[in-house]
Amino acid sequence: GDASGTAPQTFVVRSREGGRNGKALRLVLEGADHNGEEPTMIRETLELSQAEIRLVQESRRVGGDFAFRRAYVLRRAQ
């Protein structure tokens, strides 16, 4: 980035599952979004399997529940 860009977002790994013996790897990451007027928590769930990569993003405002924001799914071509 350049000097005028915002600081990179940082995340904490909340959980890790799988990733061994052919099982899909699932990581749950949480961090704060500093771009809005009100602080927002972001939760990103990343799932890596032999067939696809799935990224789901959820957000919540202080005191609220996580709500779906967006999802990306990349599937391996056959």
PDB file of N, CA and C in Angstrom:
ATOM      1  N   GLY A   1       0.814  -1.179   0.000  1.00  0.00           N
ATOM      2  CA  GLY A   1       0.000   0.000   0.000  1.00  0.00           C
ATOM      3  C   GLY A   1       0.857   1.241   0.000  1.00  0.00           C
ATOM      4  N   ASP A   2       0.197   2.363  -0.066  1.00  0.00           N
ATOM      5  CA  ASP A   2       0.911   3.630  -0.047  1.00  0.00           C
ATOM      6  C   ASP A   2       0.696   4.329   1.281  1.00  0.00           C
ATOM      7  N   ALA A   3       1.310   5.487   1.445  1.00  0.00           N
ATOM      8  CA  ALA A   3       1.239   6.209   2.716  1.00  0.00           C
ATOM      9  C   ALA A   3      -0.169   6.666   3.045  1.00  0.00           C
ATOM     10  N   SER A   4      -1.029   6.847   2.040  1.00  0.00           N
ATOM     11  CA  SER A   4      -2.391   7.319   2.302  1.00  0.00           C
ATOM     12  C   SER A   4      -3.364   6.178   2.588  1.00  0.00           C
ATOM     13  N   GLY A   5      -2.919   4.931   2.432  1.00  0.00           N
ATOM     14  CA  GLY A   5      -3.795   3.780   2.652  1.00  0.00           C
ATOM     15  C   GLY A   5      -4.067   3.557   4.128  1.00  0.00           C
ATOM     16  N   THR A   6      -5.121   2.788   4.420  1.00  0.00           N
ATOM     17  CA  THR A   6      -5.444   2.468   5.806  1.00  0.00           C
ATOM     18  C   THR A   6      -4.579   1.320   6.290  1.00  0.00           C
ATOM     19  N   ALA A   7      -4.475   1.177   7.592  1.00  0.00           N
ATOM     20  CA  ALA A   7      -3.688   0.097   8.180  1.00  0.00           C
ATOM     21  C   ALA A   7      -4.339  -1.242   7.857  1.00  0.00           C
ATOM     22  N   PRO A   8      -3.539  -2.303   7.654  1.00  0.00           N
ATOM     23  CA  PRO A   8      -4.124  -3.609   7.361  1.00  0.00           C
ATOM     24  C   PRO A   8      -4.935  -4.130   8.549  1.00  0.00           C
ATOM     25  N   GLN A   9      -5.991  -4.848   8.220  1.00  0.00           N
ATOM     26  CA  GLN A   9      -6.846  -5.420   9.257  1.00  0.00           C
ATOM     27  C   GLN A   9      -6.151  -6.625   9.871  1.00  0.00           C
ATOM     28  N   THR A  10      -6.232  -6.776  11.182  1.00  0.00           N
ATOM     29  CA  THR A  10      -5.634  -7.924  11.848  1.00  0.00           C
ATOM     30  C   THR A  10      -6.729  -8.794  12.449  1.00  0.00           C
ATOM     31  N   PHE A  11      -6.466 -10.093  12.491  1.00  0.00           N
ATOM     32  CA  PHE A  11      -7.427 -11.056  12.999  1.00  0.00           C
ATOM     33  C   PHE A  11      -6.787 -11.942  14.051  1.00  0.00           C
ATOM     34  N   VAL A  12      -7.616 -12.481  14.934  1.00  0.00           N
ATOM     35  CA  VAL A  12      -7.213 -13.464  15.940  1.00  0.00           C
ATOM     36  C   VAL A  12      -7.866 -14.779  15.546  1.00  0.00           C
ATOM     37  N   VAL A  13      -7.105 -15.870  15.591  1.00  0.00           N
ATOM     38  CA  VAL A  13      -7.661 -17.189  15.292  1.00  0.00           C
ATOM     39  C   VAL A  13      -8.474 -17.639  16.498  1.00  0.00           C
ATOM     40  N   ARG A  14      -9.789 -17.807  16.307  1.00  0.00           N
ATOM     41  CA  ARG A  14     -10.677 -18.251  17.398  1.00  0.00           C
ATOM     42  C   ARG A  14     -10.796 -19.755  17.467  1.00  0.00           C
ATOM     43  N   SER A  15     -10.735 -20.426  16.312  1.00  0.00           N
ATOM     44  CA  SER A  15     -10.767 -21.891  16.333  1.00  0.00           C
ATOM     45  C   SER A  15     -10.138 -22.435  15.059  1.00  0.00           C
ATOM     46  N   ARG A  16      -9.660 -23.672  15.179  1.00  0.00           N
ATOM     47  CA  ARG A  16      -9.066 -24.394  14.048  1.00  0.00           C
ATOM     48  C   ARG A  16      -9.520 -25.834  14.155  1.00  0.00           C
ATOM     49  N   GLU A  17     -10.042 -26.373  13.049  1.00  0.00           N
ATOM     50  CA  GLU A  17     -10.504 -27.755  13.033  1.00  0.00           C
ATOM     51  C   GLU A  17     -10.026 -28.428  11.757  1.00  0.00           C
ATOM     52  N   GLY A  18      -9.822 -29.730  11.817  1.00  0.00           N
ATOM     53  CA  GLY A  18      -9.490 -30.522  10.638  1.00  0.00           C
ATOM     54  C   GLY A  18      -8.113 -30.208  10.085  1.00  0.00           C
ATOM     55  N   GLY A  19      -7.987 -30.409   8.762  1.00  0.00           N
ATOM     56  CA  GLY A  19      -6.725 -30.152   8.090  1.00  0.00           C
ATOM     57  C   GLY A  19      -5.780 -31.339   8.077  1.00  0.00           C
ATOM     58  N   ARG A  20      -6.231 -32.476   8.589  1.00  0.00           N
ATOM     59  CA  ARG A  20      -5.391 -33.678   8.624  1.00  0.00           C
ATOM     60  C   ARG A  20      -6.179 -34.875   8.121  1.00  0.00           C
ATOM     61  N   ASN A  21      -5.450 -35.831   7.595  1.00  0.00           N
ATOM     62  CA  ASN A  21      -6.063 -37.084   7.121  1.00  0.00           C
ATOM     63  C   ASN A  21      -7.185 -36.843   6.119  1.00  0.00           C
ATOM     64  N   GLY A  22      -7.009 -35.882   5.240  1.00  0.00           N
ATOM     65  CA  GLY A  22      -7.996 -35.612   4.198  1.00  0.00           C
ATOM     66  C   GLY A  22      -9.196 -34.796   4.626  1.00  0.00           C
ATOM     67  N   LYS A  23      -9.277 -34.410   5.894  1.00  0.00           N
ATOM     68  CA  LYS A  23     -10.410 -33.609   6.361  1.00  0.00           C
ATOM     69  C   LYS A  23     -10.193 -32.142   6.011  1.00  0.00           C
ATOM     70  N   ALA A  24     -11.286 -31.452   5.725  1.00  0.00           N
ATOM     71  CA  ALA A  24     -11.216 -30.031   5.389  1.00  0.00           C
ATOM     72  C   ALA A  24     -10.681 -29.231   6.577  1.00  0.00           C
ATOM     73  N   LEU A  25      -9.889 -28.217   6.285  1.00  0.00           N
ATOM     74  CA  LEU A  25      -9.384 -27.311   7.313  1.00  0.00           C
ATOM     75  C   LEU A  25     -10.386 -26.183   7.481  1.00  0.00           C
ATOM     76  N   ARG A  26     -10.754 -25.888   8.716  1.00  0.00           N
ATOM     77  CA  ARG A  26     -11.702 -24.816   9.014  1.00  0.00           C
ATOM     78  C   ARG A  26     -11.081 -23.889  10.047  1.00  0.00           C
ATOM     79  N   LEU A  27     -10.920 -22.616   9.659  1.00  0.00           N
ATOM     80  CA  LEU A  27     -10.390 -21.590  10.547  1.00  0.00           C
ATOM     81  C   LEU A  27     -11.458 -20.540  10.784  1.00  0.00           C
ATOM     82  N   VAL A  28     -11.606 -20.116  12.026  1.00  0.00           N
ATOM     83  CA  VAL A  28     -12.515 -19.018  12.366  1.00  0.00           C
ATOM     84  C   VAL A  28     -11.652 -17.888  12.909  1.00  0.00           C
ATOM     85  N   LEU A  29     -11.712 -16.746  12.239  1.00  0.00           N
ATOM     86  CA  LEU A  29     -10.915 -15.575  12.585  1.00  0.00           C
ATOM     87  C   LEU A  29     -11.835 -14.436  12.988  1.00  0.00           C
ATOM     88  N   GLU A  30     -11.412 -13.624  13.960  1.00  0.00           N
ATOM     89  CA  GLU A  30     -12.197 -12.452  14.369  1.00  0.00           C
ATOM     90  C   GLU A  30     -11.289 -11.235  14.439  1.00  0.00           C
ATOM     91  N   GLY A  31     -11.838 -10.100  14.054  1.00  0.00           N
ATOM     92  CA  GLY A  31     -11.102  -8.841  14.107  1.00  0.00           C
ATOM     93  C   GLY A  31     -12.072  -7.680  14.118  1.00  0.00           C
ATOM     94  N   ALA A  32     -11.544  -6.477  14.202  1.00  0.00           N
ATOM     95  CA  ALA A  32     -12.370  -5.269  14.245  1.00  0.00           C
ATOM     96  C   ALA A  32     -12.266  -4.534  12.924  1.00  0.00           C
ATOM     97  N   ASP A  33     -13.371  -3.918  12.511  1.00  0.00           N
ATOM     98  CA  ASP A  33     -13.403  -3.084  11.309  1.00  0.00           C
ATOM     99  C   ASP A  33     -13.367  -1.637  11.774  1.00  0.00           C
ATOM    100  N   HIS A  34     -12.369  -0.898  11.343  1.00  0.00           N
ATOM    101  CA  HIS A  34     -12.194   0.483  11.792  1.00  0.00           C
ATOM    102  C   HIS A  34     -12.619   1.499  10.746  1.00  0.00           C
ATOM    103  N   ASN A  35     -13.281   1.058   9.662  1.00  0.00           N
ATOM    104  CA  ASN A  35     -13.609   1.973   8.581  1.00  0.00           C
ATOM    105  C   ASN A  35     -14.932   2.704   8.771  1.00  0.00           C
ATOM    106  N   GLY A  36     -15.801   2.194   9.602  1.00  0.00           N
ATOM    107  CA  GLY A  36     -17.106   2.813   9.798  1.00  0.00           C
ATOM    108  C   GLY A  36     -17.108   3.788  10.953  1.00  0.00           C
ATOM    109  N   GLU A  37     -18.241   4.439  11.149  1.00  0.00           N
ATOM    110  CA  GLU A  37     -18.377   5.376  12.261  1.00  0.00           C
ATOM    111  C   GLU A  37     -18.472   4.642  13.595  1.00  0.00           C
ATOM    112  N   GLU A  38     -19.131   3.467  13.581  1.00  0.00           N
ATOM    113  CA  GLU A  38     -19.312   2.681  14.800  1.00  0.00           C
ATOM    114  C   GLU A  38     -18.431   1.434  14.712  1.00  0.00           C
ATOM    115  N   PRO A  39     -17.714   1.081  15.783  1.00  0.00           N
ATOM    116  CA  PRO A  39     -16.868  -0.120  15.728  1.00  0.00           C
ATOM    117  C   PRO A  39     -17.690  -1.360  15.400  1.00  0.00           C
ATOM    118  N   THR A  40     -17.145  -2.202  14.535  1.00  0.00           N
ATOM    119  CA  THR A  40     -17.815  -3.417  14.101  1.00  0.00           C
ATOM    120  C   THR A  40     -16.851  -4.579  14.224  1.00  0.00           C
ATOM    121  N   MET A  41     -17.319  -5.698  14.757  1.00  0.00           N
ATOM    122  CA  MET A  41     -16.524  -6.921  14.816  1.00  0.00           C
ATOM    123  C   MET A  41     -16.780  -7.722  13.539  1.00  0.00           C
ATOM    124  N   ILE A  42     -15.720  -8.296  13.000  1.00  0.00           N
ATOM    125  CA  ILE A  42     -15.803  -9.105  11.788  1.00  0.00           C
ATOM    126  C   ILE A  42     -15.397 -10.526  12.144  1.00  0.00           C
ATOM    127  N   ARG A  43     -16.164 -11.503  11.650  1.00  0.00           N
ATOM    128  CA  ARG A  43     -15.797 -12.912  11.812  1.00  0.00           C
ATOM    129  C   ARG A  43     -15.675 -13.501  10.407  1.00  0.00           C
ATOM    130  N   GLU A  44     -14.517 -14.083  10.114  1.00  0.00           N
ATOM    131  CA  GLU A  44     -14.269 -14.719   8.828  1.00  0.00           C
ATOM    132  C   GLU A  44     -14.069 -16.205   9.072  1.00  0.00           C
ATOM    133  N   THR A  45     -14.825 -17.033   8.363  1.00  0.00           N
ATOM    134  CA  THR A  45     -14.682 -18.480   8.450  1.00  0.00           C
ATOM    135  C   THR A  45     -14.127 -18.968   7.119  1.00  0.00           C
ATOM    136  N   LEU A  46     -12.971 -19.592   7.159  1.00  0.00           N
ATOM    137  CA  LEU A  46     -12.290 -20.084   5.969  1.00  0.00           C
ATOM    138  C   LEU A  46     -12.276 -21.605   6.013  1.00  0.00           C
ATOM    139  N   GLU A  47     -12.802 -22.235   4.965  1.00  0.00           N
ATOM    140  CA  GLU A  47     -12.807 -23.693   4.868  1.00  0.00           C
ATOM    141  C   GLU A  47     -12.069 -24.102   3.601  1.00  0.00           C
ATOM    142  N   LEU A  48     -11.045 -24.928   3.770  1.00  0.00           N
ATOM    143  CA  LEU A  48     -10.241 -25.413   2.651  1.00  0.00           C
ATOM    144  C   LEU A  48     -10.397 -26.914   2.552  1.00  0.00           C
ATOM    145  N   SER A  49     -10.892 -27.383   1.408  1.00  0.00           N
ATOM    146  CA  SER A  49     -11.012 -28.822   1.176  1.00  0.00           C
ATOM    147  C   SER A  49     -10.389 -29.131  -0.178  1.00  0.00           C
ATOM    148  N   GLN A  50     -10.359 -30.385  -0.530  1.00  0.00           N
ATOM    149  CA  GLN A  50      -9.804 -30.765  -1.830  1.00  0.00           C
ATOM    150  C   GLN A  50     -10.677 -30.261  -2.967  1.00  0.00           C
ATOM    151  N   ALA A  51     -11.956 -30.042  -2.712  1.00  0.00           N
ATOM    152  CA  ALA A  51     -12.885 -29.638  -3.763  1.00  0.00           C
ATOM    153  C   ALA A  51     -13.098 -28.128  -3.863  1.00  0.00           C
ATOM    154  N   GLU A  52     -12.939 -27.397  -2.748  1.00  0.00           N
ATOM    155  CA  GLU A  52     -13.250 -25.970  -2.795  1.00  0.00           C
ATOM    156  C   GLU A  52     -12.601 -25.188  -1.666  1.00  0.00           C
ATOM    157  N   ILE A  53     -12.617 -23.882  -1.847  1.00  0.00           N
ATOM    158  CA  ILE A  53     -12.236 -22.922  -0.813  1.00  0.00           C
ATOM    159  C   ILE A  53     -13.475 -22.078  -0.564  1.00  0.00           C
ATOM    160  N   ARG A  54     -13.873 -21.964   0.686  1.00  0.00           N
ATOM    161  CA  ARG A  54     -15.075 -21.204   1.050  1.00  0.00           C
ATOM    162  C   ARG A  54     -14.697 -20.166   2.105  1.00  0.00           C
ATOM    163  N   LEU A  55     -15.076 -18.917   1.857  1.00  0.00           N
ATOM    164  CA  LEU A  55     -14.832 -17.832   2.800  1.00  0.00           C
ATOM    165  C   LEU A  55     -16.167 -17.161   3.098  1.00  0.00           C
ATOM    166  N   VAL A  56     -16.566 -17.177   4.369  1.00  0.00           N
ATOM    167  CA  VAL A  56     -17.818 -16.553   4.800  1.00  0.00           C
ATOM    168  C   VAL A  56     -17.469 -15.428   5.763  1.00  0.00           C
ATOM    169  N   GLN A  57     -18.041 -14.260   5.518  1.00  0.00           N
ATOM    170  CA  GLN A  57     -17.781 -13.115   6.387  1.00  0.00           C
ATOM    171  C   GLN A  57     -19.082 -12.695   7.064  1.00  0.00           C
ATOM    172  N   GLU A  58     -18.985 -12.495   8.389  1.00  0.00           N
ATOM    173  CA  GLU A  58     -20.112 -12.028   9.191  1.00  0.00           C
ATOM    174  C   GLU A  58     -19.656 -10.798   9.961  1.00  0.00           C
ATOM    175  N   SER A  59     -20.599  -9.969  10.359  1.00  0.00           N
ATOM    176  CA  SER A  59     -20.237  -8.782  11.143  1.00  0.00           C
ATOM    177  C   SER A  59     -21.277  -8.554  12.231  1.00  0.00           C
ATOM    178  N   ARG A  60     -20.860  -7.811  13.257  1.00  0.00           N
ATOM    179  CA  ARG A  60     -21.802  -7.430  14.303  1.00  0.00           C
ATOM    180  C   ARG A  60     -21.349  -6.109  14.906  1.00  0.00           C
ATOM    181  N   ARG A  61     -22.313  -5.326  15.266  1.00  0.00           N
ATOM    182  CA  ARG A  61     -22.018  -4.090  15.983  1.00  0.00           C
ATOM    183  C   ARG A  61     -21.955  -4.405  17.465  1.00  0.00           C
ATOM    184  N   VAL A  62     -21.404  -3.518  18.235  1.00  0.00           N
ATOM    185  CA  VAL A  62     -21.252  -3.728  19.679  1.00  0.00           C
ATOM    186  C   VAL A  62     -22.609  -4.077  20.284  1.00  0.00           C
ATOM    187  N   GLY A  63     -22.660  -5.192  21.020  1.00  0.00           N
ATOM    188  CA  GLY A  63     -23.880  -5.618  21.685  1.00  0.00           C
ATOM    189  C   GLY A  63     -24.833  -6.411  20.823  1.00  0.00           C
ATOM    190  N   GLY A  64     -24.546  -6.567  19.525  1.00  0.00           N
ATOM    191  CA  GLY A  64     -25.445  -7.288  18.629  1.00  0.00           C
ATOM    192  C   GLY A  64     -24.974  -8.702  18.353  1.00  0.00           C
ATOM    193  N   ASP A  65     -25.701  -9.389  17.480  1.00  0.00           N
ATOM    194  CA  ASP A  65     -25.352 -10.740  17.061  1.00  0.00           C
ATOM    195  C   ASP A  65     -24.660 -10.685  15.705  1.00  0.00           C
ATOM    196  N   PHE A  66     -23.857 -11.706  15.407  1.00  0.00           N
ATOM    197  CA  PHE A  66     -23.236 -11.777  14.098  1.00  0.00           C
ATOM    198  C   PHE A  66     -24.297 -11.997  13.038  1.00  0.00           C
ATOM    199  N   ALA A  67     -24.169 -11.284  11.917  1.00  0.00           N
ATOM    200  CA  ALA A  67     -25.086 -11.418  10.791  1.00  0.00           C
ATOM    201  C   ALA A  67     -24.270 -11.645   9.519  1.00  0.00           C
ATOM    202  N   PHE A  68     -24.811 -12.456   8.622  1.00  0.00           N
ATOM    203  CA  PHE A  68     -24.146 -12.762   7.359  1.00  0.00           C
ATOM    204  C   PHE A  68     -23.855 -11.469   6.596  1.00  0.00           C
ATOM    205  N   ARG A  69     -22.653 -11.385   6.034  1.00  0.00           N
ATOM    206  CA  ARG A  69     -22.259 -10.223   5.239  1.00  0.00           C
ATOM    207  C   ARG A  69     -22.038 -10.621   3.780  1.00  0.00           C
ATOM    208  N   ARG A  70     -21.164 -11.622   3.549  1.00  0.00           N
ATOM    209  CA  ARG A  70     -20.902 -12.097   2.191  1.00  0.00           C
ATOM    210  C   ARG A  70     -20.205 -13.444   2.243  1.00  0.00           C
ATOM    211  N   ALA A  71     -20.206 -14.141   1.095  1.00  0.00           N
ATOM    212  CA  ALA A  71     -19.527 -15.431   1.000  1.00  0.00           C
ATOM    213  C   ALA A  71     -18.890 -15.557  -0.377  1.00  0.00           C
ATOM    214  N   TYR A  72     -17.751 -16.219  -0.416  1.00  0.00           N
ATOM    215  CA  TYR A  72     -17.057 -16.522  -1.655  1.00  0.00           C
ATOM    216  C   TYR A  72     -16.805 -18.023  -1.662  1.00  0.00           C
ATOM    217  N   VAL A  73     -17.075 -18.655  -2.789  1.00  0.00           N
ATOM    218  CA  VAL A  73     -16.816 -20.086  -2.931  1.00  0.00           C
ATOM    219  C   VAL A  73     -16.047 -20.293  -4.234  1.00  0.00           C
ATOM    220  N   LEU A  74     -14.865 -20.882  -4.117  1.00  0.00           N
ATOM    221  CA  LEU A  74     -14.042 -21.210  -5.289  1.00  0.00           C
ATOM    222  C   LEU A  74     -13.993 -22.719  -5.392  1.00  0.00           C
ATOM    223  N   ARG A  75     -14.498 -23.264  -6.521  1.00  0.00           N
ATOM    224  CA  ARG A  75     -14.536 -24.716  -6.693  1.00  0.00           C
ATOM    225  C   ARG A  75     -13.484 -25.150  -7.691  1.00  0.00           C
ATOM    226  N   ARG A  76     -12.896 -26.303  -7.424  1.00  0.00           N
ATOM    227  CA  ARG A  76     -11.881 -26.860  -8.325  1.00  0.00           C
ATOM    228  C   ARG A  76     -12.546 -27.280  -9.625  1.00  0.00           C
ATOM    229  N   ALA A  77     -11.953 -26.911 -10.745  1.00  0.00           N
ATOM    230  CA  ALA A  77     -12.479 -27.308 -12.060  1.00  0.00           C
ATOM    231  C   ALA A  77     -12.284 -28.801 -12.260  1.00  0.00           C
ATOM    232  N   GLN A  78     -13.243 -29.426 -12.920  1.00  0.00           N
ATOM    233  CA  GLN A  78     -13.170 -30.880 -13.179  1.00  0.00           C
ATOM    234  C   GLN A  78     -12.463 -31.161 -14.464  1.00  0.00           C
TER     235      GLN A  78
END
